[in-house]
mmCIF file of C-alpha atoms in Angstrom:
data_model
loop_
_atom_site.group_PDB
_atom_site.id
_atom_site.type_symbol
_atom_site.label_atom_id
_atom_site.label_comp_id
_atom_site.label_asym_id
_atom_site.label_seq_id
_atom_site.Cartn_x
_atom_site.Cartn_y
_atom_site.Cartn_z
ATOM 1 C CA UNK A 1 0.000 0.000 0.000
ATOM 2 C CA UNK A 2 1.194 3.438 -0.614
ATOM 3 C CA UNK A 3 0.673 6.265 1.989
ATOM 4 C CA UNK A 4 -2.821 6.925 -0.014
ATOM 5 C CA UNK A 5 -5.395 6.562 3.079
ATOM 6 C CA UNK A 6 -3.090 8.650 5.233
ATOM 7 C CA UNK A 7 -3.147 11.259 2.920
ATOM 8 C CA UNK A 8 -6.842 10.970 2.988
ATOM 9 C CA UNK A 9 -7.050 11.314 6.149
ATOM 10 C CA UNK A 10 -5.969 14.860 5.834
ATOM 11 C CA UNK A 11 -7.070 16.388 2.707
ATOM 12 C CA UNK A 12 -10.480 16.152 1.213
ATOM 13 C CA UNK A 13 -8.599 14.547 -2.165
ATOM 14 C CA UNK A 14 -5.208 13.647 -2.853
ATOM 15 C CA UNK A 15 -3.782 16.308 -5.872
ATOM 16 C CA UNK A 16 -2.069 14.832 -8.370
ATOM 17 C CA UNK A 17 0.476 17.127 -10.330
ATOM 18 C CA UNK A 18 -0.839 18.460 -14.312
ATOM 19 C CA UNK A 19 1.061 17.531 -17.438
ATOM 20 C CA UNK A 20 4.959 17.131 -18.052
ATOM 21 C CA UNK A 21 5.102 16.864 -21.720
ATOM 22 C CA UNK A 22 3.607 19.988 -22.899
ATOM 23 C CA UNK A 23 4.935 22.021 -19.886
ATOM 24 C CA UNK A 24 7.850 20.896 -21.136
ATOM 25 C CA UNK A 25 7.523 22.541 -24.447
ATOM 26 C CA UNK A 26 6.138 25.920 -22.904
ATOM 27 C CA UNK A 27 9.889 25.861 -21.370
ATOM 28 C CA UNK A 28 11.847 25.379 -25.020
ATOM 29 C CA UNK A 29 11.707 21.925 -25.541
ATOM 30 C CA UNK A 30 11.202 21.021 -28.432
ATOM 31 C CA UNK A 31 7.397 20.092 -30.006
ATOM 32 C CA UNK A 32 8.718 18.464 -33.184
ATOM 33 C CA UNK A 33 10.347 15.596 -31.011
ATOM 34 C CA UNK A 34 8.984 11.564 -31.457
ATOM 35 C CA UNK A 35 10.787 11.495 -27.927
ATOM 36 C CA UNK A 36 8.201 14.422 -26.477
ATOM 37 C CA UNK A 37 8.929 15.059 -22.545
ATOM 38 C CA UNK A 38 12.103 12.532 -22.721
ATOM 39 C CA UNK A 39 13.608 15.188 -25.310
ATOM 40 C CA UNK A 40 14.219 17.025 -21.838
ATOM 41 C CA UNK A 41 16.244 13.837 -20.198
ATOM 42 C CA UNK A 42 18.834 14.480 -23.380
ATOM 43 C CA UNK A 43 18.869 17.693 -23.084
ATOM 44 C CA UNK A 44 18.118 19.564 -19.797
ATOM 45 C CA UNK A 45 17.301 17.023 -17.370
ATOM 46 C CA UNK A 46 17.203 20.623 -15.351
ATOM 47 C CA UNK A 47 13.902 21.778 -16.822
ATOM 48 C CA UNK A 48 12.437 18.078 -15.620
ATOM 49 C CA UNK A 49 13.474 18.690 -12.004
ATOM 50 C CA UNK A 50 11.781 22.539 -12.499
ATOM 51 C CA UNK A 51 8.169 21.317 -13.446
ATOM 52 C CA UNK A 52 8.007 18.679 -10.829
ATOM 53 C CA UNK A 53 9.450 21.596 -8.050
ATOM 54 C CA UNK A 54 6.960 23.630 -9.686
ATOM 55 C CA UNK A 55 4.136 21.115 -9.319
ATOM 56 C CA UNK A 56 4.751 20.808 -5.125
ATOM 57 C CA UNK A 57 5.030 24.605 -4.850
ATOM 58 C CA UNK A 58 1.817 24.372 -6.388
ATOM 59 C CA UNK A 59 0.496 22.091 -3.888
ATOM 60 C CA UNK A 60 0.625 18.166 -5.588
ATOM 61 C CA UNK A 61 0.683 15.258 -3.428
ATOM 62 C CA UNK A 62 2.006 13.148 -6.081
ATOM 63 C CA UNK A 63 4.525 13.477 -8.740
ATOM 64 C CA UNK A 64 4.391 11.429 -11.848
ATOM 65 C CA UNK A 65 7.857 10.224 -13.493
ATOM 66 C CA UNK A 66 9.169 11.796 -16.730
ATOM 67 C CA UNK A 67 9.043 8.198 -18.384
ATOM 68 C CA UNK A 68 5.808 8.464 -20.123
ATOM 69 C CA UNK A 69 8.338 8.296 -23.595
ATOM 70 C CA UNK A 70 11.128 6.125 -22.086
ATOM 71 C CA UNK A 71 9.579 2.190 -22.324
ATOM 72 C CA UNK A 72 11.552 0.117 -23.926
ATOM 73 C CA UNK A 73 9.830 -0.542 -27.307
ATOM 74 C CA UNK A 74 10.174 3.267 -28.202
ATOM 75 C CA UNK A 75 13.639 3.685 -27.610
ATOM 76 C CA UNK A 76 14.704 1.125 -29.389
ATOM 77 C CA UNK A 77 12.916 2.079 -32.678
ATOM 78 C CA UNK A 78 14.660 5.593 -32.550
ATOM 79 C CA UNK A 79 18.248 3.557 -31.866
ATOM 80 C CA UNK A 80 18.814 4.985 -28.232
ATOM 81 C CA UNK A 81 18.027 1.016 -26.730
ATOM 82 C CA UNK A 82 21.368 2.038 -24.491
ATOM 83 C CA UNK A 83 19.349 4.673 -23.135
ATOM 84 C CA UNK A 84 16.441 2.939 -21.614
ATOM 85 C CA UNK A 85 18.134 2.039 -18.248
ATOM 86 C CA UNK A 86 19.923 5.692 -17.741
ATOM 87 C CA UNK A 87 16.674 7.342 -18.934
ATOM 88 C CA UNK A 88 14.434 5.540 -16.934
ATOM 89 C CA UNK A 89 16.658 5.853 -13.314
ATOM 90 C CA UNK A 90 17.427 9.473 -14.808
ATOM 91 C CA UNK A 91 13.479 10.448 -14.608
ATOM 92 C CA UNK A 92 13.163 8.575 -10.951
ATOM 93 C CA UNK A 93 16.093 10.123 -9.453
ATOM 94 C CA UNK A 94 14.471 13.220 -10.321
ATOM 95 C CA UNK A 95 11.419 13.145 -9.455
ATOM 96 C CA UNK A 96 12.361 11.671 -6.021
ATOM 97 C CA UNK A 97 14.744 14.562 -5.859
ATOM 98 C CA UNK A 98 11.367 17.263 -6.165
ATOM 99 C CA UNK A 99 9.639 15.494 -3.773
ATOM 100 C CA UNK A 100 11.939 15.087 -0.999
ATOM 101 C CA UNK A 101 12.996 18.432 -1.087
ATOM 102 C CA UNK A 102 9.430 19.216 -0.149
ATOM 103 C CA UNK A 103 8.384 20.580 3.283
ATOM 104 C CA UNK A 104 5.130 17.744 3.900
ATOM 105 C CA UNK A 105 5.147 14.158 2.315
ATOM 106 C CA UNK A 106 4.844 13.855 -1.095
ATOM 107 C CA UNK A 107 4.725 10.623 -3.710
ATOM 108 C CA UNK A 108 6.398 9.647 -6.533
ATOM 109 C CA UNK A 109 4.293 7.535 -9.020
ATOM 110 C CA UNK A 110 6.447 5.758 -11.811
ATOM 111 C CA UNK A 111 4.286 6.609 -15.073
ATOM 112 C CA UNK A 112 4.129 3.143 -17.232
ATOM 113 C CA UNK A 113 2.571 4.133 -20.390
ATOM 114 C CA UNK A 114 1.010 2.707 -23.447
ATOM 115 C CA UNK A 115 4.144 1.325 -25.596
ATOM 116 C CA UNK A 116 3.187 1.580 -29.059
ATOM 117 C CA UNK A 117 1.573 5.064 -29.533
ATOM 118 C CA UNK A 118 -1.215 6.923 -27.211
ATOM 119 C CA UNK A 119 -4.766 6.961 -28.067
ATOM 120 C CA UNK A 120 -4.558 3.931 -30.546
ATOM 121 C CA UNK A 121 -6.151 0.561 -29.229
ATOM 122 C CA UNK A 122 -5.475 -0.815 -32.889
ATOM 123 C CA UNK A 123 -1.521 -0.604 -32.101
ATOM 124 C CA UNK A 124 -1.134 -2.297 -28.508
ATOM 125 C CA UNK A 125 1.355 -5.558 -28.753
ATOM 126 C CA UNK A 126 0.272 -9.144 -27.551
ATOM 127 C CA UNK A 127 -0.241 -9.242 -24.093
ATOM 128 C CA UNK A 128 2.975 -11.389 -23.238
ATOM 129 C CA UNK A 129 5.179 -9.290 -25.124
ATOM 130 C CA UNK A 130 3.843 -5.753 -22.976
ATOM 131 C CA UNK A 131 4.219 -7.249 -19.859
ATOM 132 C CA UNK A 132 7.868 -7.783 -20.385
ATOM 133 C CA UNK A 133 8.278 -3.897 -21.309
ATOM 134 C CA UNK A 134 6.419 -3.066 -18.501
ATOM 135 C CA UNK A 135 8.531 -5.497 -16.500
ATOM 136 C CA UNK A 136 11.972 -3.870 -17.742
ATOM 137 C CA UNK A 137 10.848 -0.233 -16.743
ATOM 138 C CA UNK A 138 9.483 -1.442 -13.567
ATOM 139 C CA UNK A 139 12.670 -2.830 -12.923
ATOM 140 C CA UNK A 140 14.956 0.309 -13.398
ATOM 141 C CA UNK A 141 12.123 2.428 -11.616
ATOM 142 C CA UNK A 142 11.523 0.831 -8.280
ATOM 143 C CA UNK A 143 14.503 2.094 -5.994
ATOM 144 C CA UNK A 144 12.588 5.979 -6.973
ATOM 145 C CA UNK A 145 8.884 5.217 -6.885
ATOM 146 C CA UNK A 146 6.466 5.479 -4.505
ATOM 147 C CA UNK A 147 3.908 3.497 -6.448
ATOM 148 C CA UNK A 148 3.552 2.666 -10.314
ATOM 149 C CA UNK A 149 0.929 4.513 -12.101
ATOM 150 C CA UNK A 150 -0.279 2.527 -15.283
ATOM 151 C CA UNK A 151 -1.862 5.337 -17.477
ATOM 152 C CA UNK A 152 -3.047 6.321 -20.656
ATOM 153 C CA UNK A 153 -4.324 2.946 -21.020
ATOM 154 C CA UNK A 154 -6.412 2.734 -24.108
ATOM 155 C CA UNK A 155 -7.639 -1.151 -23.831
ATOM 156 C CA UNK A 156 -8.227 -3.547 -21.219
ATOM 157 C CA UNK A 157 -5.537 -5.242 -21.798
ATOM 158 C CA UNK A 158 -3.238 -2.916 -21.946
ATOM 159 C CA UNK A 159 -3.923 -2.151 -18.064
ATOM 160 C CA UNK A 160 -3.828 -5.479 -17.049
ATOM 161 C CA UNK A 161 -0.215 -6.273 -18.751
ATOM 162 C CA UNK A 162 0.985 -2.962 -17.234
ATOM 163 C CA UNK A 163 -0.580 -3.942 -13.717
ATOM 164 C CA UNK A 164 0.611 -6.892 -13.884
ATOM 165 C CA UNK A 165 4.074 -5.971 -14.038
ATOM 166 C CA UNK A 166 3.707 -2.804 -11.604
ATOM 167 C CA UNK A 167 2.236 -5.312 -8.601
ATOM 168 C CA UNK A 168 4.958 -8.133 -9.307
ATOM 169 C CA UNK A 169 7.141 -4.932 -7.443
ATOM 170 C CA UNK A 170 5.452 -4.921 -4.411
ATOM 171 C CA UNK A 171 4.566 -0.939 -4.758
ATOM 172 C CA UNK A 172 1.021 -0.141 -4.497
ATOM 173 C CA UNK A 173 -0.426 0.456 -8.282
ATOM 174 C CA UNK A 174 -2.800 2.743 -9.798
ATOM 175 C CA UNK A 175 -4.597 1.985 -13.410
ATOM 176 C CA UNK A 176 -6.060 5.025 -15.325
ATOM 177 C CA UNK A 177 -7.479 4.279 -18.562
ATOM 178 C CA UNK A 178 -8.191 6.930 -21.499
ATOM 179 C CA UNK A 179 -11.525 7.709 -23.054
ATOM 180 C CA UNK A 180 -13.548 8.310 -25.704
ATOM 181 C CA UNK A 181 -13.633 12.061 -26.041
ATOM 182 C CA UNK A 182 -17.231 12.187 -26.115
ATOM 183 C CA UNK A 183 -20.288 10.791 -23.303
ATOM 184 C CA UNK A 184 -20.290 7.164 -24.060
ATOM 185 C CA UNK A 185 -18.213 6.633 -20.690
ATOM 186 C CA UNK A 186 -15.961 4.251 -23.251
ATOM 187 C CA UNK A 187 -12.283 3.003 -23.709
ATOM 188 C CA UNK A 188 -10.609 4.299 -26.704
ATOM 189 C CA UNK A 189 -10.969 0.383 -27.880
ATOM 190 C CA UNK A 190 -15.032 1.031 -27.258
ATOM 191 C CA UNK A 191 -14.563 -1.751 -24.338
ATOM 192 C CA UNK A 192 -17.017 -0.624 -21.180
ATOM 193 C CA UNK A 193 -15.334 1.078 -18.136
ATOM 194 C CA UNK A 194 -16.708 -2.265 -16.061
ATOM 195 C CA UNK A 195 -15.281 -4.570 -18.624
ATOM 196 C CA UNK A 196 -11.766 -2.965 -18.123
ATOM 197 C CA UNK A 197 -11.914 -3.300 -14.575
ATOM 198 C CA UNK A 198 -12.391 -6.825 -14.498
ATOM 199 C CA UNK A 199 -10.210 -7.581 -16.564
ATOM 200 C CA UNK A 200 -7.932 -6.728 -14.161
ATOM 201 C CA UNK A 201 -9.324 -9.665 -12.044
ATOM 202 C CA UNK A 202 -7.895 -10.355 -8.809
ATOM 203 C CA UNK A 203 -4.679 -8.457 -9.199
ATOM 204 C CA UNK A 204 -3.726 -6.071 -5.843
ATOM 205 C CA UNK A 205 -4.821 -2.476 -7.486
ATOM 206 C CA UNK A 206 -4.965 0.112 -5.292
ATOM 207 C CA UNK A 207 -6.953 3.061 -7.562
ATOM 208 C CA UNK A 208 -8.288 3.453 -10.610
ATOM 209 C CA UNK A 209 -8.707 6.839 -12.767
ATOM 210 C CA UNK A 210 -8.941 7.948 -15.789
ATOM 211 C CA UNK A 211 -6.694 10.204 -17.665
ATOM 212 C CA UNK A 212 -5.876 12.056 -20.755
ATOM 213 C CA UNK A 213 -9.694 12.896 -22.308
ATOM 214 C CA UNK A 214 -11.374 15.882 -22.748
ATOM 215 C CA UNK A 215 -12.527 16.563 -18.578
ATOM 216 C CA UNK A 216 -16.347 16.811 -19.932
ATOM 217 C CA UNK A 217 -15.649 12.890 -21.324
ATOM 218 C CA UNK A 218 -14.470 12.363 -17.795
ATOM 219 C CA UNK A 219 -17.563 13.976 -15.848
ATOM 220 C CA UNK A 220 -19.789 11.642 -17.715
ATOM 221 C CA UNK A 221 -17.949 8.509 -16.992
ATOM 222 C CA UNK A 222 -17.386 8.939 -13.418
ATOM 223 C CA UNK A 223 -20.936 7.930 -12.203
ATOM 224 C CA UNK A 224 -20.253 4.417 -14.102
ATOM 225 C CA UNK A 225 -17.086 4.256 -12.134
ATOM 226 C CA UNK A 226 -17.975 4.935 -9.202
ATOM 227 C CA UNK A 227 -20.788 2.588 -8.986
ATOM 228 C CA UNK A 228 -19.341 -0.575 -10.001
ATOM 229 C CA UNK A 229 -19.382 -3.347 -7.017
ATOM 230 C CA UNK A 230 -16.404 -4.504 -9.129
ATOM 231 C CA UNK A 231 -14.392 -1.622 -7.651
ATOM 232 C CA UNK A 232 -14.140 -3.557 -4.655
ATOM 233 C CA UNK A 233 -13.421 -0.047 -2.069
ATOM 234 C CA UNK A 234 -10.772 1.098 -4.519
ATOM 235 C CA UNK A 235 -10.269 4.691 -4.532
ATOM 236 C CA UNK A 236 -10.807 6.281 -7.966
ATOM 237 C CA UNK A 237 -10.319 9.741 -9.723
ATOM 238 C CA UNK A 238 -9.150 11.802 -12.716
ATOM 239 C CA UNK A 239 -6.628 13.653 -14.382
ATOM 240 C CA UNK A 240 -8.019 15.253 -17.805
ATOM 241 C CA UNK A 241 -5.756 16.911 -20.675
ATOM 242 C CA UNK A 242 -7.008 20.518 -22.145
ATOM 243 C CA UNK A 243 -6.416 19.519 -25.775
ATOM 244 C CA UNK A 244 -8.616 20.726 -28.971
ATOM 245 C CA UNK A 245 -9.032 17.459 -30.399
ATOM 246 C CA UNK A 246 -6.677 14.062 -31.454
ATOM 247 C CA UNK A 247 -6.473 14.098 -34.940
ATOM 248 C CA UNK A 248 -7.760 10.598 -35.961
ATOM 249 C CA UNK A 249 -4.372 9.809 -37.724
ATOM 250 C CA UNK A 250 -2.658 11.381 -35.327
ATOM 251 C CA UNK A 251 0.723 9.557 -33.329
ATOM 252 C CA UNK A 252 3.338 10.491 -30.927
ATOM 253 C CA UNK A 253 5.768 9.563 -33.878
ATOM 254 C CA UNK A 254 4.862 13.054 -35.247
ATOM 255 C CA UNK A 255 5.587 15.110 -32.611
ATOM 256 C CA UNK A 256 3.381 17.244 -30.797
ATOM 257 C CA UNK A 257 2.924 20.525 -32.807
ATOM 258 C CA UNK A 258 -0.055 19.580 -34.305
ATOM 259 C CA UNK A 259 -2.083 19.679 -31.726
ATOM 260 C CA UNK A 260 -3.604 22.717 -30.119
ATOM 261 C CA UNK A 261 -4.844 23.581 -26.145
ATOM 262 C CA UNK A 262 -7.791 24.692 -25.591
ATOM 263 C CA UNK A 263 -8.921 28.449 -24.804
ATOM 264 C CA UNK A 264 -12.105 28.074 -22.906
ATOM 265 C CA UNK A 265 -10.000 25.296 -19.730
ATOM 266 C CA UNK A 266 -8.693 28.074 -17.508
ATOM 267 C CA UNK A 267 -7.580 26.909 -14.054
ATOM 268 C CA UNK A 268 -11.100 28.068 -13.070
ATOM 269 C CA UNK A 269 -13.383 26.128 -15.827
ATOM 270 C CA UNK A 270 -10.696 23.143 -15.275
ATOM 271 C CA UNK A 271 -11.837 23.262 -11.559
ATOM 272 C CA UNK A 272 -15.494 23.602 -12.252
ATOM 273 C CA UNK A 273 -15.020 20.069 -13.723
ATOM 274 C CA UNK A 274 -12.901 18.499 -10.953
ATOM 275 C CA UNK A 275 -15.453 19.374 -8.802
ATOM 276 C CA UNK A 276 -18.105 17.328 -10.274
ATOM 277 C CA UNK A 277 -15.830 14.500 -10.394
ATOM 278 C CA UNK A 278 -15.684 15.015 -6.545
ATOM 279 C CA UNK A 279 -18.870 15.431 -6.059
ATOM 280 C CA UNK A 280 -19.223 11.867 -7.707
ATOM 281 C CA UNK A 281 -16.746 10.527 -5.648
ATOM 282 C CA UNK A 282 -13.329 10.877 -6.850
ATOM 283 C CA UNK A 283 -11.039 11.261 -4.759
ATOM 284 C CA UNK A 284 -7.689 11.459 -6.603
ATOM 285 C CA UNK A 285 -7.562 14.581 -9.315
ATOM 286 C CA UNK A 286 -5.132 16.377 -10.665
ATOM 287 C CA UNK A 287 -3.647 17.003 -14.538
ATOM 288 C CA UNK A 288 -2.623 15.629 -17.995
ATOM 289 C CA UNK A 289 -1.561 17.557 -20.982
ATOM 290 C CA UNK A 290 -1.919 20.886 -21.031
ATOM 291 C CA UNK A 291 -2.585 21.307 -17.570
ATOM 292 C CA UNK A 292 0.184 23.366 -15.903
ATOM 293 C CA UNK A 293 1.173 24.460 -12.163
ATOM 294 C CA UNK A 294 -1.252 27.263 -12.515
ATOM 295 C CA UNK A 295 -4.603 24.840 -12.707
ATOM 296 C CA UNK A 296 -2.933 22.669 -10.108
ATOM 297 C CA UNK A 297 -2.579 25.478 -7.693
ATOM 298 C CA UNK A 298 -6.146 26.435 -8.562
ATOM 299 C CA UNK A 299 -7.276 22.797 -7.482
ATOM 300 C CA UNK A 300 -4.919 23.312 -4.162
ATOM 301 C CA UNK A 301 -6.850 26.601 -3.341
ATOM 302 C CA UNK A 302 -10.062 24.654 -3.962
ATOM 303 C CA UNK A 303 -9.233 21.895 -2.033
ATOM 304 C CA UNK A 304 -8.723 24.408 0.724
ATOM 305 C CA UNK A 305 -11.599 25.812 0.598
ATOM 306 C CA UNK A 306 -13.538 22.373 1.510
ATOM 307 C CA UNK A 307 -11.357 22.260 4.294
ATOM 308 C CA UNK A 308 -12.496 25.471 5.365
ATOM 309 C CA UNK A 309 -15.910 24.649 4.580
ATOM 310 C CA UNK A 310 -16.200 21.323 6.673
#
């Protein structure tokens, strides 16, 4: 177990930190990168440790590794397999750096994420073959982590190979799936939120979220969450990304500078959303893309406010 409940025990909701990649890029690196946020590990491993001091002067509870580009599968296509050890212990180090220069407690979450592209179910590997990925990251990760946070996952199976791999560790794990941008409270694949979860059968998961969908996508699926008996008492929540849109055709291959924030998902309309997922239940909110220190601290000032209030 991580030190979740305790957490829990003070706050009204633990606050997950916003987005690394596209923070990232508002700093100089560069959007034109198949590497994205591990562009930074190359070249200013500096700017990595920034964000993540940025996100706890902001107020997060948890900080998510840089390693969201750093699985094994990904650097090996672009020829940097050498890399995937120092890249991976590079991010940790880091992030455990932030978080224990903090003045209260705060987590470190090793990020496994999808291995073959984000948002595209059709491109997930066999089962066996992503747990062994997952297994190699996990392995440089654990001596920095906290607890292993399986997200982006855009099919079932993609969050059981990942949580499979993250519990063999003995660190609590969390498993946040990504939606359908629209109300059908839906995988990417189409597969039911209930489906998803048990699929993950009888495997030790601490939380479950989702992450990386429009927030509005997220409102509408949390009620389905939240009621499932198959959640079995697990904690559950959301992170949401302020993008435009995914171009269908769209992969990480291309870089991000195609695709465009939004204009109407100011730390204000980003909290109006957060707190309907609270009021449903969640209990574990924060970030994705294009959600930056300033909507975090906007959550932390919320948050305060219900302290205040109770």
């Amino acid at each position: 177990m991580s030190d979740l409940n305790t957490i829990l025990t003070q706050q009204p909701f633990l606050l997950i930190d916003g987005g690394m990649g596209q923070e990232l890029i508002r700093r100089g690196v560069s959007d034109k990168s198949a590497l994205w946020s591990a562009q930074a590990l190359i070249d200013d491993p500096s700017l990595v440790l920034d964000v993540h001091r940025d996100y706890v002067t902001a107020g997060a509870d948890l900080l998510i590794t840089n390693t969201y580009s750093t699985n094994g599968n990904r650097l090996r296509e672009m020829e940097l397999g050498d890399q995937v050890e120092p890249m991976n212990r590079m991010a940790g180090v880091l992030a455990q750096q932030a978080a224990s220069e903090a003045d209260r407690p705060v987590l470190v979450a090793g990020s496994l994420p999808p291995l073959n592209g984000s948002y595209r179910p059709e491109e997930t590997l066999p089962y066996e073959e992503m747990v062994e990925l997952y297994r190699e990251m996990v392995g440089h990760l654990t001596p920095y982590v906290d607890l292993y946070l399986c997200e982006t996952m855009s099919t079932a199976d993609e969050g059981r190979a990942a949580a499979e791999a993250a519990t063999e560790s003995g660190k609590a794990t969390w498993v946040s799936w990504t939606l359908r941008d629209d109300d059908s409270a839906r995988l990417r694949s189409g597969e039911r939120i209930i489906d998803a979860v048990q699929t993950l059968g009888d495997l030790p998961v601490e939380a479950m979220l989702f992450n990386c969908s429009f927030p509005e996508a997220m409102t509408a699926a949390m009620p389905a969450l939240a009621s499932l008996d198959e959640r079995r008492g697990r904690h559950f929540g959301a992170y949401a990304n302020g993008f435009t849109e995914i171009p269908e055709d769209w992969t990480l291959w291309d870089g991000v500078a195609n695709l465009e924030a939004r204009r109407d998902l100011d730390p204000a309309a980003y909290c109006q959303q957060a707190q309907r997922w609270y009021e449903a239940g969640a209990r574990l909110i924060g970030g994705c893309c294009e959600v930056g220190p300033d909507h975090i601290a906007a959550l932390a000032a919320w948050r305060e406010s219900l302290k205040v209030a109770a």
